Amino acid sequence: MLSSLRSMWLTFLHLFQKNITIEYPEEKSVLPPRYRGRIVLTRDPDKEERCVGCYLCAVACPVDCISLQATEDEHGRRYPEFFRINFSRCIFCGYCEEACPTYAIQLIPDVEMSEYDRQNMVYEKEDLTIDGQGKYHGYNFYREAGLAIKGKEKGSGHNEEPPVDIKSLIP
Amino acid sequence: MATITVDGRNFDVGSDKNLLETLLWLGFDLPYFCWHPSLGSVGSCRQCAVKKIQGENGDRSQLVMACMEPTIDGMEVSIQDKQASEFRANVIEWLMLNHPHDCPVCDEGGECHLQDMTVMTGHAYRRSRFKKRTHLNQDLGPCINHEMNRCIQCYRCVRFYNDYAGGDDLQVFSAHDNVYFGRHQDGTLESEFSGNLVEVCPTGVFTDKTLKSHYTRKWDLTSAPSVCHHCSLGCNILAGERYGSLRRILNRYNPEVNGYFICDRGRFGYDFVNAEDRILVPRERDRSEVILESSPIIASLKTALASGEVKGVGSPRASLESNFALRELVGSDNFYNGMSGGESELVQLALDFLSNGPVKSTSLTEIEHCDAVIVIGEDLTNTAPMMDLALNQSVRVQPLEQLGQVGIPEWNDAAAREYLQNQKGPLYLLMPQPSKLSRIATKSFRRGIPELIRLLSEITGLLDPSNGPTKVQQPASGSPNAAREADETVKEIAAALATAKRPLVIAGTSMGSLPLMQAAINIAIALHRKNENTRVSFVFPECNTAGAAMMEEKSLPAGQLSGTAPHTLIVLENDLYRRGTPNQIDEFINRFKQVLVLDHSETPTTARADLVLASGTFAEADGSLVNHEGRVQRFIQVQAADELVLESWRWILKLGKLVDNQKLTAYSEFDHLVDAIEQGCVQFAGIARTSLPADYRVHGQRLTRAPHRYSGRTSMFANHSVSEPRPPQDQDSPFSFTMEGHPGIPPESATSHYWSPGWNSVQSITKFRSEISRGRQQSDPGVRLIEPSGKAYLEYLKLAQTHDHQWQLVPLHHIFGSEEMSIKSPAIAARSPEPKITLNSAQAEEHGIKAGSTLAIIIDDQETALPVQLDADWPTDHIGITAGLPGLPYMEGNSIVQLKPPGNEN
């Protein structure tokens, strides 16, 4: 008896407390920047695609929902010919972001991805690519890699000596 | 036998190997770079250090390089020893000092031996603050990509390229930590085996450029064990597919065929599968798609079959099963093996000698152990490339025998090569044309075919004076010097062959000369009387030439069909215009009321067909091939084909059902055909043992084509439909098309990819074998169908007459281009030669022909004009013409060649 009355009293007190729920979708919650939501492909500081088509996101994906095909331009820069994520399979685990060696693939705090037609959950590269650098600024993979691409000759990357003159006899 | 102690455990091992090989064989993970099972040890990378425990309480223990240490009874070593593992980690750290941050864009990533070894030793972060050394790359041609930054200076590439494969245009340049592996200048790597650098290089310096154009990681490739279709040797390969196109070819280890290497035609010739000219839907003459069930062509085929008016032409490039199915459909009286008459005659002679004569045919690996070789009229580098590589090893057999006296084990490669210097065992080349093998040959003896035949008869006479064939008279022509040289050479060759322990005679069909092959057979007979270990090897033109010839003796009946005009012609994967002159073939085809062709690529023959059925290539079909030694090997379908692309034999089974053929209606699966061949054709007894039956399971599970970490399953086809399709099912083999199935190591003959925990690169092959280089677990290197019975060929053959045309034709085959399918691959086409005519310099001068000028010639009834190349050593009255390239006329050894009188053209 006493216990029931106590419960009713506590419930009554809740009438005067602040609401925890919000009126979604009229009112939106603020998600932290590292929240794992929709996946995007970002660009490097020079506005070029960051993705180099290394397939590491695809192989890290536990539900195998990423597929791509790597190709390269005439100067040897790798990029994905197509890049597809089947969001109807994605579990937003973030393994792809962890695997990405170039900060290209990132999860952003956008969770509003509902569709009436499941086919619309298949995102291609054009749907995934954003214009900015996402969460990680300043990194350009090709400046660190040894590979030569347009605008970056052999030996002009970070922490690189100029190419060896193999005909030199100097010890 | 020896007993060694490794980290406190005792093992019984063989003592003929080095310690590294022994430890790997025992299953230990020990990092290494410069050692390779075929190349031996040089001890240059310092990576395989282990502690050799010596003295009381181990107080005289020392670090040793396992690859340079013989396995000695009672030795005690430690791999886990702290000093040894620290040493190995340090070595890796040094090697990685200058290694670029490239893995994501490196084609080797995911199957990189350097990655594996780095992980194995535990090195993770670069501590050095200094800058990285960089190198400029070279353009090494259409097949190999060069990225020198990644080099770790293990020297494997030059050791393979120069020491093992006999190349000379890949070298090491510069000094100290700047050493550079490349050519003296940009340019295509000349060796026919350059593609093996992709597998030999432990990191990404040399990678496959054709793979780069449609790059896929190893873990994404659906692969199946297959057999190379580009020559008669039948090297074992792994073919990999992704997104419906064939992506690359890797070597598949077979201890009795190709070992660790394949040639560039086999590795880079696969792109015909992805080519534009593939036939992907069955179609009628007007290129409209056809529905078989309602086609009038099938209706009239049925009536024609009932009255026996259907002729079937098989093919030496189609599988045994397809040839067999066609033979069952049309009846053996109406079935032809699809070769030209001249070629078939040579192949039949060779096969008859191999099965009824006294001499055994060799496998490729056996050639590596023959100690004296005579090559007759066959430019092996171009017609059977891997035999060239095998001969590069066989010339070392005699010199290697000296090693025992000085106590150098054979695996100690640097010491062995240093000791032997350039010593070479006997290898004699007898052919009119120049050969790349002359570099390693004791003597390259270039003479015209009639004279070669005479010399061969003399050698036979010297080998067996009592019973040799009558000596052919000296030819009238020839200077006394040349005659003396010939005489000395004959004696030299006879002596070398007579004293050898395992002599080998290699001949082939490429010269198209029957008496030349008979003369070669006579030498083999004479040698065999002296030495039972004599071996013989015949080179055939195509991948299943032996199989087609064993299936049926009758060759293509161009110009010979008599009696009533037949009704229907069925051609199986065969371009008849490569089997006869256009006039002959046109006349042949025109006799039929309707023509039905099964093929996978467009050919001039498909253009003549009323109905074309879309066959699968080797990547889309199951089948068996019989190679040059009579070994039947199974190739397994790699990729699921389109619905309308079927194996040729499956099309024929379908036709059989439509026309109510009783025999064919009984078969519906691959294994049914194999069983029918096994029971119906005594010459193929044993074929059922070549592969696992379709219902083979391991613990109830299928074997897998895809690696266990295959990616993208739920999104590969999501652009078409988000609902995932059911994976294709395979009723012909025990393999699944996906990664679902037995996760462990499959039986060796069913290896679809080499992978073992911690070993992602092809070097993981060491984990797949019970004994490196010596057979495999549950070894299945194919079944030899032909063993010599020794019943016939007790007497020497009487040589046929050489023809007496004015010009003796010498077809010049080329590894890149002369094979029908591989030339459709861009990488092979880029390396194919300019067609040319070769003449003797002096004789050309007599005719007023200059080098570089265009010469018009008539081959039988075909006119052509090609640039002329002159060669002072070229035999007179012989004309060499590039053969087999697209657009070149049909030719065979007996073709009549005439020079068009000059002045008629500009």
Coordinates of C-alpha atoms in Angstrom, one line a residue, chain B residues 55 71 106 139 188 194 196 220 233 311 398 428 445 495 511 527 576-577 628 673 762 775 814 822 827-828 870 905:
Chain B
G55 CA 79.0 -25.8 -27.3
T71 CA 70.8 -29.4 -42.7
C106 CA 50.6 -0.5 -55.0
D139 CA 59.0 2.1 -69.1
T188 CA 60.3 -3.6 -73.4
S194 CA 59.8 -11.4 -67.9
N196 CA 57.6 -14.1 -63.8
D220 CA 38.7 -10.1 -54.7
L233 CA 52.9 -27.7 -73.1
K311 CA 30.0 -33.7 -91.1
Q398 CA 76.6 -31.8 -66.6
Y428 CA 72.7 -28.8 -80.1
F445 CA 74.0 -25.7 -86.7
A495 CA 79.7 -38.4 -79.2
M511 CA 58.7 -27.1 -89.8
L527 CA 70.0 -43.7 -78.8
L576 CA 39.2 -23.4 -90.9
Y577 CA 41.0 -20.6 -92.7
H628 CA 52.7 -32.6 -75.8
L673 CA 31.1 -37.1 -70.5
V762 CA 52.4 -16.3 -53.7
G775 CA 55.8 -33.2 -55.2
H814 CA 56.7 -16.0 -83.0
S822 CA 46.7 -14.7 -77.5
A827 CA 49.8 -6.6 -74.4
I828 CA 50.7 -9.5 -76.7
L870 CA 68.7 -10.8 -95.3
E905 CA 54.8 -3.6 -108.2

